Amino acid sequence: MGEAMWIVDWALIVPLGLLLVPFLYFGWMHSTKLEEGSCDALIVLGQRTDNGEIGALLQERLDTAVRLFEQHRYRFLILSGGAVGSERSEAEMMQEYLVRQGVPKDKIIMEALSRNTVQNIAYCRTLLQRSNLNSCLIVSNSFHIRRMKYIAGKLNVNARFYAARRPRSILFMQWKPTFQEIRAYRLSLPWIKKLR
């Protein structure tokens, strides 16, 4: 009888545990420490733009950058993103959006060649060095922060990281990209080795 109860207990515990794993992973991905404040450069990473249109997640990054730019001191704002999904680069489209929001064009530095997060960070590292910018705050979406931190650490980029944590955005727009980050980590590894 005791053995049968033990089997029944495990038959309930294991499936419940497996059901919890995705929720625990999701919570872990969106709970990394965020920091905002003044530094030399504010960097906004691009996101794929289809048909030349800025999507909701990229707009969230840009709106966050506008708020940070208004509230803190930055010498420059670096926009990073090549032409992925559209003929024009993400950096160009982001610049147009930010200038319409009142960000001075002469404060913007463009990085329009990168095609993935590793290149975003590596190419921005080069721009920081060339422009004698010693500190930076990198902006993206909440699901993206842990991988950005990992990549920046591997590429020796001294950076802080920030994302707007809006519950509605996280719950309704960031479920899919959060789980896509598992594959993105794996795909990032060879790029990191190449660009270190």
PDB file of C-alpha atoms in Angstrom:
ATOM      1  CA  MET A   1       0.000   0.000   0.000  1.00  0.00           C
ATOM      2  CA  GLY A   2       2.816   2.406   0.960  1.00  0.00           C
ATOM      3  CA  GLU A   3       4.656   1.705  -2.293  1.00  0.00           C
ATOM      4  CA  ALA A   4       1.502   2.327  -4.328  1.00  0.00           C
ATOM      5  CA  MET A   5       0.973   5.686  -2.585  1.00  0.00           C
ATOM      6  CA  TRP A   6       4.616   6.621  -3.294  1.00  0.00           C
ATOM      7  CA  ILE A   7       4.100   5.910  -7.005  1.00  0.00           C
ATOM      8  CA  VAL A   8       0.865   7.952  -7.041  1.00  0.00           C
ATOM      9  CA  ASP A   9       2.636  10.864  -5.306  1.00  0.00           C
ATOM     10  CA  TRP A  10       5.432  10.919  -7.888  1.00  0.00           C
ATOM     11  CA  ALA A  11       2.921  10.536 -10.706  1.00  0.00           C
ATOM     12  CA  LEU A  12       1.402  13.846  -9.545  1.00  0.00           C
ATOM     13  CA  ILE A  13       4.588  15.668  -8.515  1.00  0.00           C
ATOM     14  CA  VAL A  14       6.597  15.111 -11.708  1.00  0.00           C
ATOM     15  CA  PRO A  15       3.985  16.514 -14.154  1.00  0.00           C
ATOM     16  CA  LEU A  16       3.302  19.462 -11.839  1.00  0.00           C
ATOM     17  CA  GLY A  17       7.036  20.135 -11.602  1.00  0.00           C
ATOM     18  CA  LEU A  18       7.385  20.028 -15.378  1.00  0.00           C
ATOM     19  CA  LEU A  19       4.489  22.464 -15.733  1.00  0.00           C
ATOM     20  CA  LEU A  20       6.225  24.882 -13.341  1.00  0.00           C
ATOM     21  CA  VAL A  21       9.545  24.920 -15.238  1.00  0.00           C
ATOM     22  CA  PRO A  22       8.389  27.326 -18.009  1.00  0.00           C
ATOM     23  CA  PHE A  23       6.955  29.737 -15.430  1.00  0.00           C
ATOM     24  CA  LEU A  24      10.140  29.628 -13.351  1.00  0.00           C
ATOM     25  CA  TYR A  25      12.243  30.234 -16.467  1.00  0.00           C
ATOM     26  CA  PHE A  26      10.019  33.134 -17.520  1.00  0.00           C
ATOM     27  CA  GLY A  27      10.242  34.716 -14.076  1.00  0.00           C
ATOM     28  CA  TRP A  28      14.026  34.276 -13.981  1.00  0.00           C
ATOM     29  CA  MET A  29      14.460  35.879 -17.405  1.00  0.00           C
ATOM     30  CA  HIS A  30      12.494  38.974 -16.385  1.00  0.00           C
ATOM     31  CA  SER A  31      13.980  39.426 -12.924  1.00  0.00           C
ATOM     32  CA  THR A  32      17.568  40.419 -13.691  1.00  0.00           C
ATOM     33  CA  LYS A  33      18.792  43.619 -12.102  1.00  0.00           C
ATOM     34  CA  LEU A  34      18.238  46.830 -14.063  1.00  0.00           C
ATOM     35  CA  GLU A  35      20.172  50.074 -13.634  1.00  0.00           C
ATOM     36  CA  GLU A  36      19.496  53.513 -15.024  1.00  0.00           C
ATOM     37  CA  GLY A  37      21.311  56.800 -14.632  1.00  0.00           C
ATOM     38  CA  SER A  38      23.784  59.105 -16.338  1.00  0.00           C
ATOM     39  CA  CYS A  39      26.809  57.866 -18.279  1.00  0.00           C
ATOM     40  CA  ASP A  40      28.741  58.766 -21.437  1.00  0.00           C
ATOM     41  CA  ALA A  41      26.522  56.930 -23.917  1.00  0.00           C
ATOM     42  CA  LEU A  42      22.995  55.609 -24.061  1.00  0.00           C
ATOM     43  CA  ILE A  43      22.818  52.683 -26.498  1.00  0.00           C
ATOM     44  CA  VAL A  44      19.582  51.386 -28.006  1.00  0.00           C
ATOM     45  CA  LEU A  45      19.740  47.984 -29.684  1.00  0.00           C
ATOM     46  CA  GLY A  46      17.631  47.518 -32.776  1.00  0.00           C
ATOM     47  CA  GLN A  47      15.124  44.820 -33.496  1.00  0.00           C
ATOM     48  CA  ARG A  48      14.066  43.349 -36.817  1.00  0.00           C
ATOM     49  CA  THR A  49      11.829  45.768 -38.729  1.00  0.00           C
ATOM     50  CA  ASP A  50       9.564  44.233 -41.357  1.00  0.00           C
ATOM     51  CA  ASN A  51       8.277  46.342 -44.259  1.00  0.00           C
ATOM     52  CA  GLY A  52      10.098  49.384 -42.941  1.00  0.00           C
ATOM     53  CA  GLU A  53       7.913  49.623 -39.835  1.00  0.00           C
ATOM     54  CA  ILE A  54       8.992  49.886 -36.222  1.00  0.00           C
ATOM     55  CA  GLY A  55       7.291  47.153 -34.211  1.00  0.00           C
ATOM     56  CA  ALA A  56       5.826  47.466 -30.720  1.00  0.00           C
ATOM     57  CA  LEU A  57       8.875  46.028 -28.916  1.00  0.00           C
ATOM     58  CA  LEU A  58      11.330  48.305 -30.712  1.00  0.00           C
ATOM     59  CA  GLN A  59       9.054  51.282 -30.060  1.00  0.00           C
ATOM     60  CA  GLU A  60       9.103  50.359 -26.370  1.00  0.00           C
ATOM     61  CA  ARG A  61      12.926  50.501 -26.442  1.00  0.00           C
ATOM     62  CA  LEU A  62      12.859  53.876 -28.170  1.00  0.00           C
ATOM     63  CA  ASP A  63      10.258  55.373 -25.842  1.00  0.00           C
ATOM     64  CA  THR A  64      12.353  54.164 -22.906  1.00  0.00           C
ATOM     65  CA  ALA A  65      15.423  55.841 -24.439  1.00  0.00           C
ATOM     66  CA  VAL A  66      13.542  59.132 -24.847  1.00  0.00           C
ATOM     67  CA  ARG A  67      12.558  59.091 -21.169  1.00  0.00           C
ATOM     68  CA  LEU A  68      16.105  58.246 -20.059  1.00  0.00           C
ATOM     69  CA  PHE A  69      17.591  60.908 -22.339  1.00  0.00           C
ATOM     70  CA  GLU A  70      15.291  63.528 -20.817  1.00  0.00           C
ATOM     71  CA  GLN A  71      15.942  62.481 -17.210  1.00  0.00           C
ATOM     72  CA  HIS A  72      19.691  61.787 -17.211  1.00  0.00           C
ATOM     73  CA  ARG A  73      22.920  63.079 -18.757  1.00  0.00           C
ATOM     74  CA  TYR A  74      24.402  61.341 -21.796  1.00  0.00           C
ATOM     75  CA  ARG A  75      27.019  62.728 -24.146  1.00  0.00           C
ATOM     76  CA  PHE A  76      25.669  60.664 -27.034  1.00  0.00           C
ATOM     77  CA  LEU A  77      22.919  58.249 -27.952  1.00  0.00           C
ATOM     78  CA  ILE A  78      24.116  55.286 -30.070  1.00  0.00           C
ATOM     79  CA  LEU A  79      21.575  53.493 -32.258  1.00  0.00           C
ATOM     80  CA  SER A  80      22.614  49.999 -33.286  1.00  0.00           C
ATOM     81  CA  GLY A  81      20.993  47.911 -36.001  1.00  0.00           C
ATOM     82  CA  GLY A  82      21.547  47.059 -39.652  1.00  0.00           C
ATOM     83  CA  ALA A  83      19.057  46.297 -42.405  1.00  0.00           C
ATOM     84  CA  VAL A  84      17.357  43.123 -41.180  1.00  0.00           C
ATOM     85  CA  GLY A  85      13.901  42.590 -42.623  1.00  0.00           C
ATOM     86  CA  SER A  86      13.775  45.971 -44.407  1.00  0.00           C
ATOM     87  CA  GLU A  87      15.821  47.800 -47.036  1.00  0.00           C
ATOM     88  CA  ARG A  88      16.693  50.578 -44.588  1.00  0.00           C
ATOM     89  CA  SER A  89      18.712  49.973 -41.461  1.00  0.00           C
ATOM     90  CA  GLU A  90      17.075  49.748 -38.073  1.00  0.00           C
ATOM     91  CA  ALA A  91      19.419  52.545 -36.928  1.00  0.00           C
ATOM     92  CA  GLU A  92      18.047  54.915 -39.618  1.00  0.00           C
ATOM     93  CA  MET A  93      14.447  54.210 -38.680  1.00  0.00           C
ATOM     94  CA  MET A  94      15.221  54.581 -34.983  1.00  0.00           C
ATOM     95  CA  GLN A  95      16.958  57.900 -35.614  1.00  0.00           C
ATOM     96  CA  GLU A  96      13.936  59.292 -37.461  1.00  0.00           C
ATOM     97  CA  TYR A  97      11.645  58.202 -34.623  1.00  0.00           C
ATOM     98  CA  LEU A  98      13.841  59.744 -31.920  1.00  0.00           C
ATOM     99  CA  VAL A  99      14.340  63.031 -33.767  1.00  0.00           C
ATOM    100  CA  ARG A 100      10.532  63.310 -34.062  1.00  0.00           C
ATOM    101  CA  GLN A 101      10.411  62.841 -30.270  1.00  0.00           C
ATOM    102  CA  GLY A 102      12.779  65.769 -29.769  1.00  0.00           C
ATOM    103  CA  VAL A 103      16.178  64.051 -29.438  1.00  0.00           C
ATOM    104  CA  PRO A 104      18.826  66.317 -31.063  1.00  0.00           C
ATOM    105  CA  LYS A 105      20.232  64.713 -34.224  1.00  0.00           C
ATOM    106  CA  ASP A 106      23.765  65.901 -33.413  1.00  0.00           C
ATOM    107  CA  LYS A 107      23.661  63.773 -30.238  1.00  0.00           C
ATOM    108  CA  ILE A 108      23.022  60.561 -32.201  1.00  0.00           C
ATOM    109  CA  ILE A 109      25.732  58.161 -33.390  1.00  0.00           C
ATOM    110  CA  MET A 110      24.666  55.504 -35.896  1.00  0.00           C
ATOM    111  CA  GLU A 111      25.801  51.887 -36.048  1.00  0.00           C
ATOM    112  CA  ALA A 112      24.022  50.479 -39.090  1.00  0.00           C
ATOM    113  CA  LEU A 113      25.941  47.276 -39.926  1.00  0.00           C
ATOM    114  CA  SER A 114      25.073  44.809 -37.157  1.00  0.00           C
ATOM    115  CA  ARG A 115      22.686  41.960 -37.842  1.00  0.00           C
ATOM    116  CA  ASN A 116      22.436  40.313 -34.421  1.00  0.00           C
ATOM    117  CA  THR A 117      22.893  41.096 -30.722  1.00  0.00           C
ATOM    118  CA  VAL A 118      26.536  40.013 -30.595  1.00  0.00           C
ATOM    119  CA  GLN A 119      27.397  42.332 -33.487  1.00  0.00           C
ATOM    120  CA  ASN A 120      25.308  45.120 -31.889  1.00  0.00           C
ATOM    121  CA  ILE A 121      27.436  44.998 -28.769  1.00  0.00           C
ATOM    122  CA  ALA A 122      30.776  44.367 -30.508  1.00  0.00           C
ATOM    123  CA  TYR A 123      30.330  47.214 -33.013  1.00  0.00           C
ATOM    124  CA  CYS A 124      29.110  49.576 -30.287  1.00  0.00           C
ATOM    125  CA  ARG A 125      32.251  48.682 -28.304  1.00  0.00           C
ATOM    126  CA  THR A 126      34.313  49.941 -31.257  1.00  0.00           C
ATOM    127  CA  LEU A 127      32.271  53.166 -31.454  1.00  0.00           C
ATOM    128  CA  LEU A 128      32.672  53.756 -27.727  1.00  0.00           C
ATOM    129  CA  GLN A 129      36.448  53.361 -28.007  1.00  0.00           C
ATOM    130  CA  ARG A 130      36.723  55.616 -31.075  1.00  0.00           C
ATOM    131  CA  SER A 131      34.613  58.338 -29.476  1.00  0.00           C
ATOM    132  CA  ASN A 132      36.408  58.147 -26.114  1.00  0.00           C
ATOM    133  CA  LEU A 133      33.198  57.159 -24.333  1.00  0.00           C
ATOM    134  CA  ASN A 134      34.000  55.234 -21.168  1.00  0.00           C
ATOM    135  CA  SER A 135      30.594  54.268 -19.793  1.00  0.00           C
ATOM    136  CA  CYS A 136      27.330  53.181 -21.343  1.00  0.00           C
ATOM    137  CA  LEU A 137      23.793  52.136 -20.560  1.00  0.00           C
ATOM    138  CA  ILE A 138      22.298  49.647 -23.037  1.00  0.00           C
ATOM    139  CA  VAL A 139      18.524  49.658 -23.550  1.00  0.00           C
ATOM    140  CA  SER A 140      16.436  46.777 -24.847  1.00  0.00           C
ATOM    141  CA  ASN A 141      13.363  44.797 -23.752  1.00  0.00           C
ATOM    142  CA  SER A 142      13.147  42.853 -20.512  1.00  0.00           C
ATOM    143  CA  PHE A 143      13.457  39.394 -22.156  1.00  0.00           C
ATOM    144  CA  HIS A 144      16.753  40.447 -23.796  1.00  0.00           C
ATOM    145  CA  ILE A 145      18.689  41.715 -20.763  1.00  0.00           C
ATOM    146  CA  ARG A 146      20.222  38.456 -19.500  1.00  0.00           C
ATOM    147  CA  ARG A 147      21.706  37.543 -22.884  1.00  0.00           C
ATOM    148  CA  MET A 148      22.980  41.106 -23.413  1.00  0.00           C
ATOM    149  CA  LYS A 149      24.742  40.951 -20.038  1.00  0.00           C
ATOM    150  CA  TYR A 150      26.311  37.622 -20.943  1.00  0.00           C
ATOM    151  CA  ILE A 151      27.528  38.877 -24.335  1.00  0.00           C
ATOM    152  CA  ALA A 152      28.854  42.163 -22.948  1.00  0.00           C
ATOM    153  CA  GLY A 153      30.752  40.263 -20.268  1.00  0.00           C
ATOM    154  CA  LYS A 154      32.341  37.957 -22.837  1.00  0.00           C
ATOM    155  CA  LEU A 155      33.279  40.930 -25.060  1.00  0.00           C
ATOM    156  CA  ASN A 156      34.652  42.944 -22.110  1.00  0.00           C
ATOM    157  CA  VAL A 157      32.173  45.783 -22.510  1.00  0.00           C
ATOM    158  CA  ASN A 158      31.673  47.659 -19.258  1.00  0.00           C
ATOM    159  CA  ALA A 159      27.974  48.436 -19.437  1.00  0.00           C
ATOM    160  CA  ARG A 160      24.818  48.824 -17.418  1.00  0.00           C
ATOM    161  CA  PHE A 161      21.487  47.571 -18.730  1.00  0.00           C
ATOM    162  CA  TYR A 162      17.924  48.814 -18.675  1.00  0.00           C
ATOM    163  CA  ALA A 163      14.480  47.872 -19.952  1.00  0.00           C
ATOM    164  CA  ALA A 164      11.007  49.178 -19.225  1.00  0.00           C
ATOM    165  CA  ARG A 165       9.240  46.471 -17.257  1.00  0.00           C
ATOM    166  CA  ARG A 166       5.642  47.060 -18.192  1.00  0.00           C
ATOM    167  CA  PRO A 167       3.502  44.109 -17.032  1.00  0.00           C
ATOM    168  CA  ARG A 168       1.209  44.346 -20.064  1.00  0.00           C
ATOM    169  CA  SER A 169       4.155  44.237 -22.470  1.00  0.00           C
ATOM    170  CA  ILE A 170       5.864  41.381 -20.627  1.00  0.00           C
ATOM    171  CA  LEU A 171       2.718  39.272 -20.353  1.00  0.00           C
ATOM    172  CA  PHE A 172       1.247  39.882 -23.812  1.00  0.00           C
ATOM    173  CA  MET A 173       4.176  40.760 -26.122  1.00  0.00           C
ATOM    174  CA  GLN A 174       7.234  39.098 -24.611  1.00  0.00           C
ATOM    175  CA  TRP A 175       6.180  35.472 -24.059  1.00  0.00           C
ATOM    176  CA  LYS A 176       7.400  34.230 -27.432  1.00  0.00           C
ATOM    177  CA  PRO A 177      10.710  36.149 -27.553  1.00  0.00           C
ATOM    178  CA  THR A 178      11.451  35.076 -23.968  1.00  0.00           C
ATOM    179  CA  PHE A 179      11.396  31.410 -24.983  1.00  0.00           C
ATOM    180  CA  GLN A 180      13.208  32.158 -28.257  1.00  0.00           C
ATOM    181  CA  GLU A 181      16.119  33.383 -26.116  1.00  0.00           C
ATOM    182  CA  ILE A 182      17.010  29.730 -25.370  1.00  0.00           C
ATOM    183  CA  ARG A 183      17.904  29.187 -29.030  1.00  0.00           C
ATOM    184  CA  ALA A 184      19.381  32.694 -29.306  1.00  0.00           C
ATOM    185  CA  TYR A 185      21.913  31.924 -26.541  1.00  0.00           C
ATOM    186  CA  ARG A 186      23.145  28.906 -28.498  1.00  0.00           C
ATOM    187  CA  LEU A 187      23.354  30.872 -31.759  1.00  0.00           C
ATOM    188  CA  SER A 188      25.271  33.663 -30.001  1.00  0.00           C
ATOM    189  CA  LEU A 189      28.185  31.449 -28.928  1.00  0.00           C
ATOM    190  CA  PRO A 190      29.997  31.139 -32.290  1.00  0.00           C
ATOM    191  CA  TRP A 191      29.533  34.888 -32.934  1.00  0.00           C
ATOM    192  CA  ILE A 192      31.071  35.692 -29.548  1.00  0.00           C
ATOM    193  CA  LYS A 193      34.129  33.537 -30.349  1.00  0.00           C
ATOM    194  CA  LYS A 194      34.502  35.257 -33.706  1.00  0.00           C
ATOM    195  CA  LEU A 195      34.282  38.830 -32.346  1.00  0.00           C
ATOM    196  CA  ARG A 196      36.145  38.592 -29.018  1.00  0.00           C
TER     197      ARG A 196
END
